[in-house]
Coordinates of C-alpha atoms in Angstrom, one line a residue:
M516 CA 0.0 0.0 0.0
L517 CA 2.8 2.4 0.7
K518 CA 3.9 2.0 -2.9
V519 CA 0.4 2.9 -4.2
I520 CA 0.0 5.8 -1.8
G521 CA 3.4 7.1 -2.9
W522 CA 2.4 6.9 -6.5
L523 CA -0.7 8.9 -6.1
F524 CA 1.2 12.0 -4.9
L525 CA 3.8 11.9 -7.6
S526 CA 2.0 13.5 -10.5
I527 CA -1.0 12.7 -12.7
W528 CA -1.3 14.1 -16.1
V529 CA -4.0 16.7 -16.4
S530 CA -4.4 18.0 -19.8
G531 CA -4.7 14.8 -21.6
V532 CA -1.2 13.4 -22.4
A533 CA -0.5 9.9 -21.4
F534 CA 2.3 8.9 -19.1
G535 CA 5.0 6.5 -20.1
E536 CA 5.5 5.1 -23.5
G537 CA 1.9 4.5 -24.6
P538 CA 1.3 6.7 -27.6
L539 CA -2.2 8.0 -28.0
S540 CA -1.8 10.3 -30.9
Q541 CA 0.1 11.3 -34.0
V542 CA 3.3 13.2 -33.4
D543 CA 4.8 15.7 -35.7
A544 CA 7.5 13.7 -37.5
S545 CA 9.4 16.9 -38.2
D546 CA 10.5 17.1 -34.5
Q547 CA 12.6 14.0 -34.0
T548 CA 14.1 14.9 -30.7
I549 CA 13.7 13.2 -27.3
T550 CA 14.6 15.1 -24.2
V551 CA 15.1 13.0 -21.0
Y552 CA 15.1 14.3 -17.5
F553 CA 16.3 11.9 -14.8
S554 CA 15.5 12.4 -11.1
T555 CA 18.5 11.2 -9.2
D556 CA 21.0 12.1 -6.5
W557 CA 24.0 10.7 -8.4
N558 CA 26.8 13.1 -8.8
D559 CA 27.4 11.9 -12.3
S560 CA 24.8 10.3 -14.6
Y561 CA 25.2 8.7 -18.1
L562 CA 22.5 7.8 -20.6
H563 CA 23.4 4.5 -22.4
F564 CA 21.0 4.4 -25.3
R565 CA 20.0 3.1 -28.7
G566 CA 18.1 5.6 -30.8
D567 CA 15.8 4.4 -33.6
Q568 CA 17.6 1.4 -35.2
D569 CA 21.1 2.8 -34.5
A570 CA 23.8 1.0 -32.6
W571 CA 24.1 1.4 -28.8
S572 CA 26.1 4.3 -27.5
E573 CA 29.6 3.6 -26.4
L574 CA 29.8 2.8 -22.6
P575 CA 29.2 4.4 -20.2
G576 CA 27.0 6.5 -22.5
R577 CA 26.3 10.1 -23.0
E578 CA 27.0 12.3 -19.9
M579 CA 24.0 14.1 -18.7
S580 CA 24.0 17.8 -17.6
S581 CA 22.6 19.1 -14.3
P582 CA 19.9 21.7 -15.2
F583 CA 18.8 22.0 -11.6
L584 CA 19.0 20.3 -8.2
G585 CA 18.0 16.6 -8.2
F586 CA 17.7 16.2 -12.0
K587 CA 20.0 15.2 -14.9
Q588 CA 19.1 16.0 -18.5
T589 CA 20.1 15.2 -22.1
M590 CA 18.7 15.4 -25.6
V591 CA 18.8 12.6 -28.3
A592 CA 18.1 13.1 -32.0
A593 CA 15.7 10.2 -32.4
S594 CA 12.0 9.3 -32.6
R595 CA 12.3 6.1 -30.5
L596 CA 14.7 5.4 -27.7
E597 CA 15.8 2.4 -25.6
F598 CA 18.0 3.3 -22.7
A599 CA 19.3 2.8 -19.1
F600 CA 21.1 5.0 -16.7
N601 CA 24.4 4.5 -14.9
N602 CA 26.7 6.6 -12.7
G603 CA 29.9 5.9 -14.7
D604 CA 31.0 3.4 -12.0
D605 CA 29.0 0.3 -13.0
V606 CA 25.9 1.3 -10.9
W607 CA 22.8 1.0 -13.2
L608 CA 19.2 1.9 -13.1
K609 CA 16.7 0.1 -15.3
H610 CA 13.0 -0.8 -14.9
N611 CA 12.4 -2.8 -11.7
N612 CA 11.8 -5.8 -13.9
G613 CA 15.3 -5.5 -15.2
N614 CA 14.4 -4.4 -18.7
N615 CA 15.6 -1.2 -20.4
F616 CA 13.4 1.9 -20.4
T617 CA 11.8 2.6 -23.8
I618 CA 10.2 5.7 -25.4
S619 CA 8.2 5.3 -28.5
H620 CA 7.7 9.0 -29.7
P621 CA 9.6 12.3 -29.7
G622 CA 8.9 14.6 -26.8
T623 CA 10.1 15.6 -23.3
Y624 CA 10.1 12.9 -20.6
V625 CA 11.0 12.6 -16.9
V626 CA 12.1 9.4 -15.3
V627 CA 11.1 9.3 -11.6
D628 CA 11.0 6.4 -9.2
D629 CA 11.7 3.9 -12.1
Q630 CA 8.8 5.2 -14.2
V631 CA 8.8 7.2 -17.5
Q632 CA 6.5 10.2 -17.5
L633 CA 5.7 12.2 -20.7
I634 CA 5.7 15.9 -20.1
S635 CA 5.3 17.3 -23.6
H636 CA 5.3 16.1 -27.2
D637 CA 7.7 18.9 -27.9
A638 CA 11.3 19.4 -26.8
T639 CA 10.3 21.5 -23.8
E640 CA 12.5 22.9 -21.1
I641 CA 11.4 22.0 -17.6
L642 CA 11.8 25.0 -15.2
P643 CA 12.6 24.4 -11.6
V644 CA 9.5 26.1 -10.3
I645 CA 6.5 24.5 -8.4
K646 CA 3.1 26.3 -8.5
L647 CA 0.2 25.1 -6.4
H648 CA -3.5 26.1 -6.6
Y649 CA -5.3 25.0 -3.4
K650 CA -9.1 24.6 -2.9
T651 CA -9.9 25.4 0.7
G652 CA -12.6 27.0 2.8
W653 CA -9.9 28.5 5.2
S654 CA -9.6 32.2 5.1
E655 CA -5.9 32.4 5.8
P656 CA -4.2 29.0 5.1
K657 CA -0.5 28.6 5.4
L658 CA 1.8 26.2 3.6
H659 CA 4.4 24.5 5.8
Y660 CA 7.0 23.1 3.4
Q661 CA 10.4 21.8 2.7
A662 CA 11.8 22.7 -0.7
D663 CA 14.5 20.5 -2.1
Q664 CA 17.1 20.0 0.6
L665 CA 16.5 23.2 2.5
P666 CA 15.2 23.3 6.1
W667 CA 11.4 23.4 6.7
S668 CA 9.8 26.8 6.5
G669 CA 9.9 28.8 9.7
D670 CA 6.8 30.0 11.7
L671 CA 5.0 27.0 10.3
G672 CA 5.0 28.2 6.8
E673 CA 3.9 31.1 4.6
T674 CA 0.4 32.5 4.1
M675 CA -0.9 31.6 0.7
T676 CA -2.1 34.3 -1.8
H677 CA -5.2 34.2 -3.9
S678 CA -5.1 32.2 -7.1
A679 CA -5.5 34.2 -10.2
V680 CA -6.6 31.2 -12.2
Y681 CA -9.2 29.5 -9.9
P682 CA -11.7 31.7 -8.1
N683 CA -11.9 31.2 -4.3
H684 CA -8.6 29.2 -4.3
R685 CA -5.2 29.9 -2.7
Y686 CA -1.9 29.9 -4.5
F687 CA 1.7 29.2 -3.7
E688 CA 4.8 29.4 -5.9
M689 CA 8.3 28.3 -5.1
P690 CA 11.6 28.0 -7.1
A691 CA 12.2 24.3 -6.4
S692 CA 12.4 20.9 -8.1
R693 CA 10.8 19.0 -5.2
L694 CA 8.4 20.0 -2.5
T695 CA 7.1 18.3 0.7
F696 CA 4.3 20.1 2.4
A697 CA 1.1 20.3 4.4
A698 CA -1.5 23.1 4.6
H699 CA -2.9 24.4 7.8
Q700 CA -4.8 27.1 9.5
G701 CA -4.0 27.4 13.2
D702 CA -4.3 23.9 14.7
L703 CA -6.2 22.5 11.7
W704 CA -4.0 20.6 9.2
D705 CA -4.6 19.3 5.8
N706 CA -2.3 16.3 5.1
S707 CA -2.7 13.7 2.3
P708 CA -4.9 10.6 3.0
G709 CA -3.1 8.5 5.6
G710 CA -1.8 11.6 7.5
V711 CA 1.5 11.9 5.6
N712 CA 2.7 15.0 3.9
Y713 CA 2.0 15.8 0.3
H714 CA 5.0 15.4 -2.0
I715 CA 5.8 16.8 -5.4
S716 CA 8.7 15.1 -7.2
V717 CA 8.6 16.9 -10.6
P718 CA 8.5 20.7 -11.1
G719 CA 5.3 22.1 -12.6
E720 CA 1.9 23.4 -11.8
Y721 CA -0.4 21.5 -9.5
Y722 CA -4.0 21.6 -8.2
L723 CA -4.9 20.4 -4.7
A724 CA -8.5 19.7 -3.6
D725 CA -10.1 17.2 -1.2
G726 CA -6.9 15.4 -0.6
Q727 CA -6.2 14.9 -4.3
L728 CA -3.0 16.4 -5.8
T729 CA -3.1 16.7 -9.6
R730 CA -0.4 18.0 -11.9
I731 CA -1.7 20.6 -14.4
Q732 CA -0.2 20.1 -17.9
A733 CA -0.6 23.3 -19.9
H734 CA -1.0 22.4 -23.6
T735 CA 0.4 24.9 -26.0
A736 CA -1.8 24.7 -29.1
P737 CA -0.4 25.5 -32.5
I738 CA -1.2 28.9 -33.9
I739 CA -3.6 28.3 -36.7
N740 CA -3.8 31.0 -39.4
W741 CA -7.1 31.2 -41.3
L742 CA -7.5 32.9 -44.7
S743 CA -10.9 34.1 -45.8
S744 CA -12.6 34.6 -49.2
V745 CA -15.4 37.1 -49.5
F746 CA -17.4 37.0 -52.8
A747 CA -19.6 39.8 -54.3
E748 CA -21.4 40.4 -57.5
T749 CA -19.9 43.8 -58.2
G750 CA -17.3 46.1 -56.7
T751 CA -16.0 49.7 -57.0
I752 CA -12.7 51.2 -56.1
I753 CA -12.8 55.0 -55.7
A754 CA -9.7 57.1 -54.9
N755 CA -10.0 59.6 -52.0
G756 CA -7.7 61.7 -49.9
E757 CA -6.7 58.7 -47.7
G758 CA -6.3 56.1 -50.4
Y759 CA -9.3 54.4 -51.8
Q760 CA -12.8 53.4 -50.8
I761 CA -13.7 49.9 -51.8
T762 CA -17.4 49.0 -51.9
L763 CA -18.8 45.6 -52.7
Q764 CA -22.4 44.9 -53.6
G765 CA -24.3 41.6 -53.7
V766 CA -22.0 40.1 -51.0
R767 CA -22.8 36.5 -50.2
N768 CA -24.2 35.9 -46.7
Q769 CA -21.6 33.2 -45.9
T770 CA -17.8 33.6 -45.9
M771 CA -15.4 30.7 -46.7
L772 CA -12.4 30.2 -44.4
F773 CA -9.4 27.9 -45.0
T774 CA -6.2 27.3 -43.1
D775 CA -2.7 28.2 -44.1
R776 CA -0.3 25.2 -44.4
P777 CA 0.7 22.9 -42.7
E778 CA -2.9 22.7 -41.4
R779 CA -5.6 21.4 -43.7
D780 CA -9.0 22.6 -42.8
T781 CA -12.0 24.6 -44.1
D782 CA -15.0 26.3 -42.5
I783 CA -17.9 28.5 -43.3
V784 CA -19.2 31.4 -41.1
T785 CA -21.9 34.0 -41.7
T786 CA -20.6 37.1 -43.3
Q787 CA -22.3 39.1 -40.5
A788 CA -20.2 37.2 -37.9
F789 CA -17.1 37.6 -40.0
F790 CA -17.3 41.4 -40.0
D791 CA -18.6 41.7 -36.4
Q792 CA -15.3 40.1 -35.3
W793 CA -13.1 42.3 -37.5
A794 CA -12.0 44.7 -34.8
A795 CA -11.4 41.9 -32.2
N796 CA -9.3 39.9 -34.7
F797 CA -7.2 42.6 -36.4
G798 CA -7.2 45.4 -33.9
E799 CA -4.5 47.9 -34.9
N800 CA -2.9 45.6 -37.4
P801 CA -5.2 45.6 -40.4
P802 CA -5.0 42.8 -42.9
N803 CA -3.8 42.7 -46.5
A804 CA -6.1 41.4 -49.2
V805 CA -6.0 40.5 -52.8
F806 CA -8.9 42.2 -54.7
S807 CA -9.7 40.1 -57.8
G808 CA -12.5 41.1 -60.3
I809 CA -13.4 41.2 -63.9
H810 CA -13.0 44.6 -65.8
D811 CA -13.8 44.7 -69.5
G812 CA -13.9 40.9 -69.7
V813 CA -10.4 40.6 -68.1
V814 CA -9.5 39.3 -64.6
E815 CA -7.6 42.1 -62.8
E816 CA -6.0 42.0 -59.4
S817 CA -4.6 44.5 -56.9
V818 CA -3.4 44.2 -53.3
F819 CA -4.7 46.5 -50.6
T820 CA -4.5 46.9 -46.8
L821 CA -8.1 47.1 -45.5
Y822 CA -9.5 49.3 -42.7
N823 CA -12.8 49.9 -40.9
P824 CA -15.3 47.7 -42.8
I825 CA -19.0 48.8 -42.7
Y826 CA -21.2 45.9 -43.4
D827 CA -24.9 46.1 -44.2
G828 CA -26.6 42.7 -44.0
I829 CA -29.9 44.1 -45.4
S830 CA -28.5 45.4 -48.6
N831 CA -25.7 42.8 -48.7
S832 CA -23.0 45.4 -49.1
V833 CA -19.7 46.3 -47.4
S834 CA -17.3 49.2 -47.8
F835 CA -13.7 49.6 -46.7
Q836 CA -11.1 52.3 -46.5
A837 CA -8.0 50.9 -48.2
T838 CA -4.4 51.7 -49.1
E839 CA -2.7 50.0 -52.0
V840 CA 0.3 47.8 -51.2
T841 CA 3.5 48.9 -53.0
G842 CA 4.0 47.2 -56.3
S843 CA 0.4 46.6 -57.0
D844 CA -1.2 47.6 -60.3
E845 CA -3.3 50.8 -60.4
P846 CA -7.0 49.7 -59.8
Y847 CA -9.9 50.4 -62.1
D848 CA -13.2 52.0 -61.0
A849 CA -15.7 49.1 -61.4
Y850 CA -15.6 45.3 -61.5
S851 CA -17.9 42.3 -61.6
E852 CA -17.6 38.9 -60.0
V853 CA -15.3 40.2 -57.2
H854 CA -13.3 37.9 -54.9
L855 CA -11.6 39.4 -51.9
F856 CA -8.9 37.1 -50.3
I857 CA -8.0 38.3 -46.8
D858 CA -5.1 37.2 -44.6
G859 CA -4.6 36.5 -41.0
I860 CA -7.6 35.3 -38.9
F861 CA -6.3 33.2 -36.1
D862 CA -8.0 30.1 -34.7
G863 CA -10.4 30.8 -31.9
L864 CA -11.9 34.0 -33.4
F865 CA -15.2 32.4 -34.4
Y866 CA -14.9 29.6 -31.8
P867 CA -13.7 31.5 -28.7
D868 CA -15.0 28.8 -26.4
N869 CA -12.7 26.1 -27.8
S870 CA -10.1 27.1 -25.2
K871 CA -12.7 26.7 -22.5
R872 CA -13.7 23.3 -23.9
E873 CA -10.1 22.2 -24.0
H874 CA -9.6 23.3 -20.4
R875 CA -12.8 21.4 -19.4
M876 CA -11.7 18.3 -21.1
N877 CA -8.4 18.5 -19.3
E878 CA -10.1 18.9 -16.0
L879 CA -12.3 15.9 -16.6
N880 CA -9.3 13.8 -17.7
A881 CA -7.5 14.8 -14.5
D882 CA -10.5 14.0 -12.3
A883 CA -11.0 10.6 -13.9
S884 CA -7.3 9.7 -13.5
T885 CA -7.1 10.9 -9.9
I886 CA -10.3 9.1 -8.8
S887 CA -9.2 5.9 -10.5
T888 CA -5.9 6.0 -8.7
H889 CA -7.6 6.7 -5.4
L890 CA -9.7 3.6 -5.9
T891 CA -6.5 1.5 -5.7
I892 CA -5.8 3.1 -2.3
L893 CA -9.3 2.3 -1.1
E894 CA -8.9 -1.3 -2.2
G895 CA -6.0 -1.7 0.2
Q896 CA -7.8 0.0 3.0
L897 CA -10.9 -2.1 2.5
R898 CA -9.1 -5.4 2.3
E899 CA -7.2 -4.5 5.5
V900 CA -10.3 -3.7 7.6
I901 CA -12.1 -6.8 6.3
T902 CA -9.1 -8.9 7.4
G903 CA -9.2 -7.2 10.8
I904 CA -12.9 -8.0 11.2
N905 CA -12.3 -11.6 10.1
V906 CA -9.7 -12.1 12.8
E907 CA -11.6 -10.3 15.6
A908 CA -14.9 -12.0 14.9
Q909 CA -13.5 -15.5 14.7
Q910 CA -11.6 -15.0 18.0
M911 CA -14.7 -13.6 19.7
Y912 CA -17.0 -16.5 18.6
G913 CA -14.4 -19.0 19.6
D914 CA -13.9 -17.4 23.0
I915 CA -17.5 -18.0 24.0
G916 CA -17.6 -21.5 22.5
A917 CA -19.8 -20.6 19.5
Q918 CA -19.4 -21.8 16.0
I919 CA -16.6 -19.9 14.3
P920 CA -17.7 -18.3 11.1
E921 CA -16.0 -19.4 8.0
I922 CA -14.0 -17.2 5.7
K923 CA -15.2 -17.4 2.1
H924 CA -14.0 -16.1 -1.2
V925 CA -16.3 -13.4 -2.5
T926 CA -15.9 -12.8 -6.2
I927 CA -16.3 -9.1 -7.2
A928 CA -15.0 -9.4 -10.7
N929 CA -13.2 -11.9 -12.9
G930 CA -9.8 -12.4 -11.3
Y931 CA -10.6 -10.4 -8.1
T932 CA -11.9 -11.8 -4.8
L933 CA -12.2 -10.6 -1.2
D934 CA -11.8 -13.0 1.7
A935 CA -14.5 -12.3 4.3
I936 CA -16.5 -14.1 7.0
E937 CA -20.0 -14.9 5.7
E938 CA -21.7 -12.0 7.6
V939 CA -19.4 -9.4 5.8
G940 CA -19.3 -11.4 2.6
S941 CA -23.1 -11.2 2.2
I942 CA -23.1 -7.4 2.2
L943 CA -20.4 -7.4 -0.5
L944 CA -22.8 -9.2 -2.7
Y945 CA -25.5 -6.6 -2.4
G946 CA -26.0 -5.4 -6.0
Y947 CA -25.2 -1.7 -5.3
V948 CA -22.1 -2.7 -3.3
T949 CA -20.8 -5.1 -5.9
S950 CA -21.4 -2.5 -8.6
S951 CA -19.2 0.0 -6.7
L952 CA -16.5 -2.5 -5.9
T953 CA -16.2 -3.5 -9.6
E954 CA -14.5 -0.2 -10.4
V955 CA -12.2 -0.7 -7.3
A956 CA -11.4 -4.2 -8.5
A957 CA -10.6 -3.1 -12.0
A958 CA -8.4 -0.2 -10.8
Y959 CA -6.5 -2.6 -8.5
L960 CA -6.1 -5.3 -11.2
L961 CA -4.8 -2.8 -13.7
D962 CA -2.5 -1.1 -11.3
E963 CA -1.0 -4.4 -10.2
G964 CA -0.6 -5.6 -13.8
F965 CA -3.0 -8.5 -13.6
I966 CA -5.2 -7.1 -16.5
G967 CA -4.5 -4.9 -19.4
A968 CA -6.1 -1.6 -20.5
A969 CA -8.7 -3.4 -22.6
A970 CA -9.9 -5.6 -19.8
F971 CA -10.0 -2.5 -17.5
A972 CA -12.1 -0.6 -20.0
E973 CA -14.6 -3.5 -20.3
L974 CA -14.9 -3.9 -16.5
V975 CA -15.5 -0.2 -15.8
G976 CA -17.4 0.6 -19.0
L977 CA -14.9 3.1 -20.2
P978 CA -16.2 4.9 -23.3
F979 CA -14.6 3.7 -26.6
E980 CA -13.1 7.1 -27.2
C981 CA -11.1 6.7 -24.0
T982 CA -8.2 4.5 -23.0
A983 CA -6.3 3.9 -19.8
A984 CA -2.9 2.8 -18.5
A985 CA -1.2 2.1 -15.2
T986 CA 2.0 4.0 -15.2
G987 CA 3.6 3.5 -11.8
V988 CA 2.5 6.9 -10.7
G989 CA -1.2 6.2 -11.0
I990 CA -3.9 5.3 -13.5
V991 CA -4.2 7.6 -16.4
V992 CA -7.6 7.8 -18.3
V993 CA -7.5 9.8 -21.5
V994 CA -9.4 10.5 -24.6
G995 CA -7.6 11.0 -27.9
V996 CA -6.4 14.3 -26.7
D997 CA -3.6 15.1 -29.0
M998 CA -5.7 14.1 -32.0
I999 CA -8.2 16.7 -30.9
L1000 CA -5.7 19.4 -30.1
D1001 CA -3.3 18.9 -33.0
A1002 CA -5.3 17.6 -35.9
F1003 CA -8.5 19.7 -35.7
T1004 CA -9.4 23.4 -35.7
G1005 CA -12.5 25.5 -35.7
A1006 CA -15.8 23.8 -35.9
K1007 CA -14.3 20.4 -36.1
K1008 CA -12.2 21.0 -33.0
R1009 CA -15.4 22.2 -31.2
S1010 CA -17.2 19.0 -32.2
K1011 CA -14.3 16.8 -31.0
L1012 CA -13.9 18.6 -27.7
R1013 CA -17.6 18.3 -27.1
G1014 CA -17.5 14.6 -27.8
A1015 CA -14.6 14.2 -25.4
I1016 CA -16.4 16.1 -22.6
H1017 CA -19.6 14.0 -23.2
S1018 CA -17.5 10.8 -23.0
L1019 CA -15.7 11.7 -19.8
M1020 CA -18.7 13.1 -17.9
P1021 CA -20.5 9.7 -17.4
Y1022 CA -17.3 7.9 -16.7
R1023 CA -16.3 10.5 -14.0
L1024 CA -19.7 10.1 -12.4
K1025 CA -19.4 6.3 -12.4
V1026 CA -16.0 6.2 -10.8
K1027 CA -16.8 9.0 -8.3
K1028 CA -19.9 7.1 -7.2
S1029 CA -17.7 4.0 -6.7
E1030 CA -15.2 6.0 -4.7
L1031 CA -17.8 7.6 -2.4
S1032 CA -19.7 4.4 -1.9
T1033 CA -16.6 2.4 -1.2
H1034 CA -15.3 5.0 1.2
E1035 CA -18.6 4.9 3.0
L1036 CA -18.4 1.1 3.1
F1037 CA -14.9 1.3 4.5
T1038 CA -16.1 3.8 7.2
I1039 CA -18.9 1.4 8.2
L1040 CA -16.6 -1.6 8.4
T1041 CA -14.1 0.5 10.5
E1042 CA -17.0 1.3 12.9
T1043 CA -17.9 -2.3 13.0
K1044 CA -14.4 -3.3 13.9
A1045 CA -14.4 -0.7 16.7
D1046 CA -17.8 -2.0 18.0
L1047 CA -16.3 -5.5 18.1
A1048 CA -13.5 -4.3 20.3
T1049 CA -16.0 -2.5 22.6
L1050 CA -18.1 -5.7 22.9
R1051 CA -15.0 -7.6 23.9
S1052 CA -14.2 -5.1 26.6
I1053 CA -17.7 -5.1 28.2
G1054 CA -18.7 -8.7 27.7
Y1055 CA -21.0 -10.2 25.1
R1056 CA -23.2 -13.1 24.1
K1057 CA -23.5 -14.8 20.7
E1058 CA -26.7 -12.9 20.1
D1059 CA -24.8 -9.6 20.5
L1060 CA -22.2 -10.7 18.0
D1061 CA -24.9 -11.9 15.6
A1062 CA -26.8 -8.6 15.9
L1063 CA -23.7 -6.5 15.3
L1064 CA -22.4 -8.5 12.3
K1065 CA -25.7 -9.2 10.7
D1066 CA -28.5 -6.9 11.5
Q1067 CA -26.7 -3.7 12.4
L1068 CA -24.0 -4.0 9.7
S1069 CA -26.6 -4.8 7.0
H1070 CA -28.8 -1.9 8.2
K1071 CA -25.9 0.6 8.1
V1072 CA -24.9 -0.4 4.6
A1073 CA -28.4 -0.2 3.3
L1074 CA -29.0 3.2 5.0
R1075 CA -25.7 4.8 4.0
V1076 CA -24.3 3.2 0.9
Q1077 CA -27.5 2.6 -1.0
T1078 CA -28.4 6.3 -0.6
I1079 CA -25.3 7.3 -2.6
T1080 CA -27.1 7.5 -6.0
D1081 CA -26.3 9.0 -9.4
A1082 CA -28.3 12.1 -8.4
T1083 CA -26.4 12.7 -5.1
V1084 CA -23.0 12.2 -6.8
T1085 CA -24.1 14.5 -9.7
D1086 CA -24.8 17.2 -7.1
Y1087 CA -21.5 16.5 -5.3
L1088 CA -19.5 16.9 -8.6
A1089 CA -21.5 20.0 -9.5
E1090 CA -20.5 21.6 -6.2
Y1091 CA -16.9 20.5 -6.8
D1092 CA -16.9 22.1 -10.2
R1093 CA -18.4 25.3 -8.9
G1094 CA -15.8 25.5 -6.2
R1095 CA -12.9 25.5 -8.7
G1096 CA -14.7 27.7 -11.2
S1097 CA -15.1 25.1 -13.9
W1098 CA -16.7 26.0 -17.3
T1099 CA -19.6 23.5 -17.4
H1100 CA -21.7 25.0 -20.2
E1101 CA -21.6 21.9 -22.4
D1102 CA -21.3 19.1 -19.9
H1103 CA -24.8 17.7 -20.8

C-alpha cells in the first residue's frame, strides 16, 4: 500500500497526455528529438541508449547535464529510444523488472521512481518552479513546506495568496524541483490521506482539492492561421484623400475560411459574424487582401490593406477604407464577380469557447485519472479492515464456544476476490455494493498488472473514445487528446472537444460514485471493527455478535451506501466544479 500511496502523490497528467511510452496520438514527424530528465541524487549520470535502429552508444553512454537540483538532462536526436542510466561506475538503473526503459515517440520525458512520464510532445525545457493552486474554505491558510534539501519553513510556513486562475482558491509558488508540504490554519491541518505530507517530485503546476493532488499540464496549441474569401457580384474602387474606398455589392451571406499550411481545414461562417469580429481579430494591425475582379472581360488583381469595414446585412454590401500595397497595379473604378482574399484570422476567433472546452476536457481527464488512482488506495484500506474483522470475529465467537464463522472467497470481478466471513461477505454481494466494488477491483487489477487496459475498459465501462494505462504513478484515463488538439481546428475541433467532454462526464460520475460508496463502506466496516472491540471489553453473548455483524451491519450499509445515488453524486460533482470555477456549459 505504501507503494500505491506514494504513486498517487507523484504527479498525474491533467491536460490529456498519457504517461510512459503508450502513444495516444500522432506526433509531428518533423520534430525527431527526445529530451530525457532523470530524477537522481547521483553526482554523475550517463544515458546509455540506442536511438531508432542505430547501434548502442559507447559505454558508459552520454554524460547528462545538471539543469537544476536533483535532476539530470540530455537530448537525443531520435523518434524512438531504448535506454538505461548509470553513474559511470557500474551502478545501473533500469526498470524494476530488469528491462531497459523505452520511449516510442519524440517529446520531453521525466524518469522518476523507475517510471517514465511524458511531459510534452515537444522538446520542452522544464523549469525548476513549483506552482500550487489550493481549494480550501480556510480564510488564511498557510503552507508548511520543505523545498529541495532546504530546512522546513519557519513560523509553520507562509500564508498563501489568492489564485489568479481559480476563483476562491489559494496559491503558492516556489523556485524548487521537489516539495514536501502540508497546509494548515492554526491547529487544523490538511495532510494527504493517511496523514502523511504531500510530496511533489517533478517541477510544474499543481492543483490540490479534497486530498487529491493533480499535476496541471498546460498544452500549447499551435497557432492556426485562417485565410478568408469574400465574394460579391460587383465592386467599385474610388480614390479619396486617404487612399481608396472599396465598396462591394451583392455580398454572399456566408464567408469561406481555410487554413494556411501545414494545417488542412476549411470552415464557413456567416458574413455578419465575420465582420462583427473584425476589430477583435485585427485590432490595430489591419490585414492585407487580394482584390480580384473582372473589368472589361479581363480578370484584374490588386493588393490592398483594408481598414474599418462597414457591413450592411440588409443590402448585402460592405465598404472599406483601403491603401494600395507597394508594387500593386493601379486599380480600375468598377468590377464584376469580385473575390476578396483576406489574410490573418487566427484560430479561436469564431470559436472562442474552444479554449474553455479544452480546459474542461483536461479537468475531466485529471478528475478521472485521480479518482481511478484513489480507488487503488481504497482497495488496500478495504481489504485491511475486512481482514481485521475476520480475525476479531473468529476469535470472539471462539472465546465463547460458539461456532466460528468461515472465511469465504467473495468474487467481485473476474480475477478479483475478497476473503471475508459470511456476515461481511453477504453485504459485499448486495447489488449496489458489488457494482461500486467492480471499479475498485478493476483499478487494482490494472495497477498491479493483472489485467491490461482493454480488460479494465470492459470492467468499468470506459467509453470507446477513451483509453487507460497504469504507469507506476497512477492510473491515467484519457481521450484521444492530441488528436483533438493537434489535428483539428475551428468547428471540427469544437465537435471533437464536445465529444470528449460528453464521453468523460458519465465515466467520471461512475468512478466517483464508486469512490464515495466504497469509502462509506470502509467507514462502516471500520466502525464495526471498533464495535467488536467495545463488545469484547464489556462482555457479550452470541446474540450480541450476531446482531452486530448481521442486522446492524446490513442496516448501516443499506442506509448509508444505498443512498449514494447518481443524483447525489451529480450534485457532489457540480458543487466541486463550482468551487474550482469550472466551465460547465456543455457538460450535458
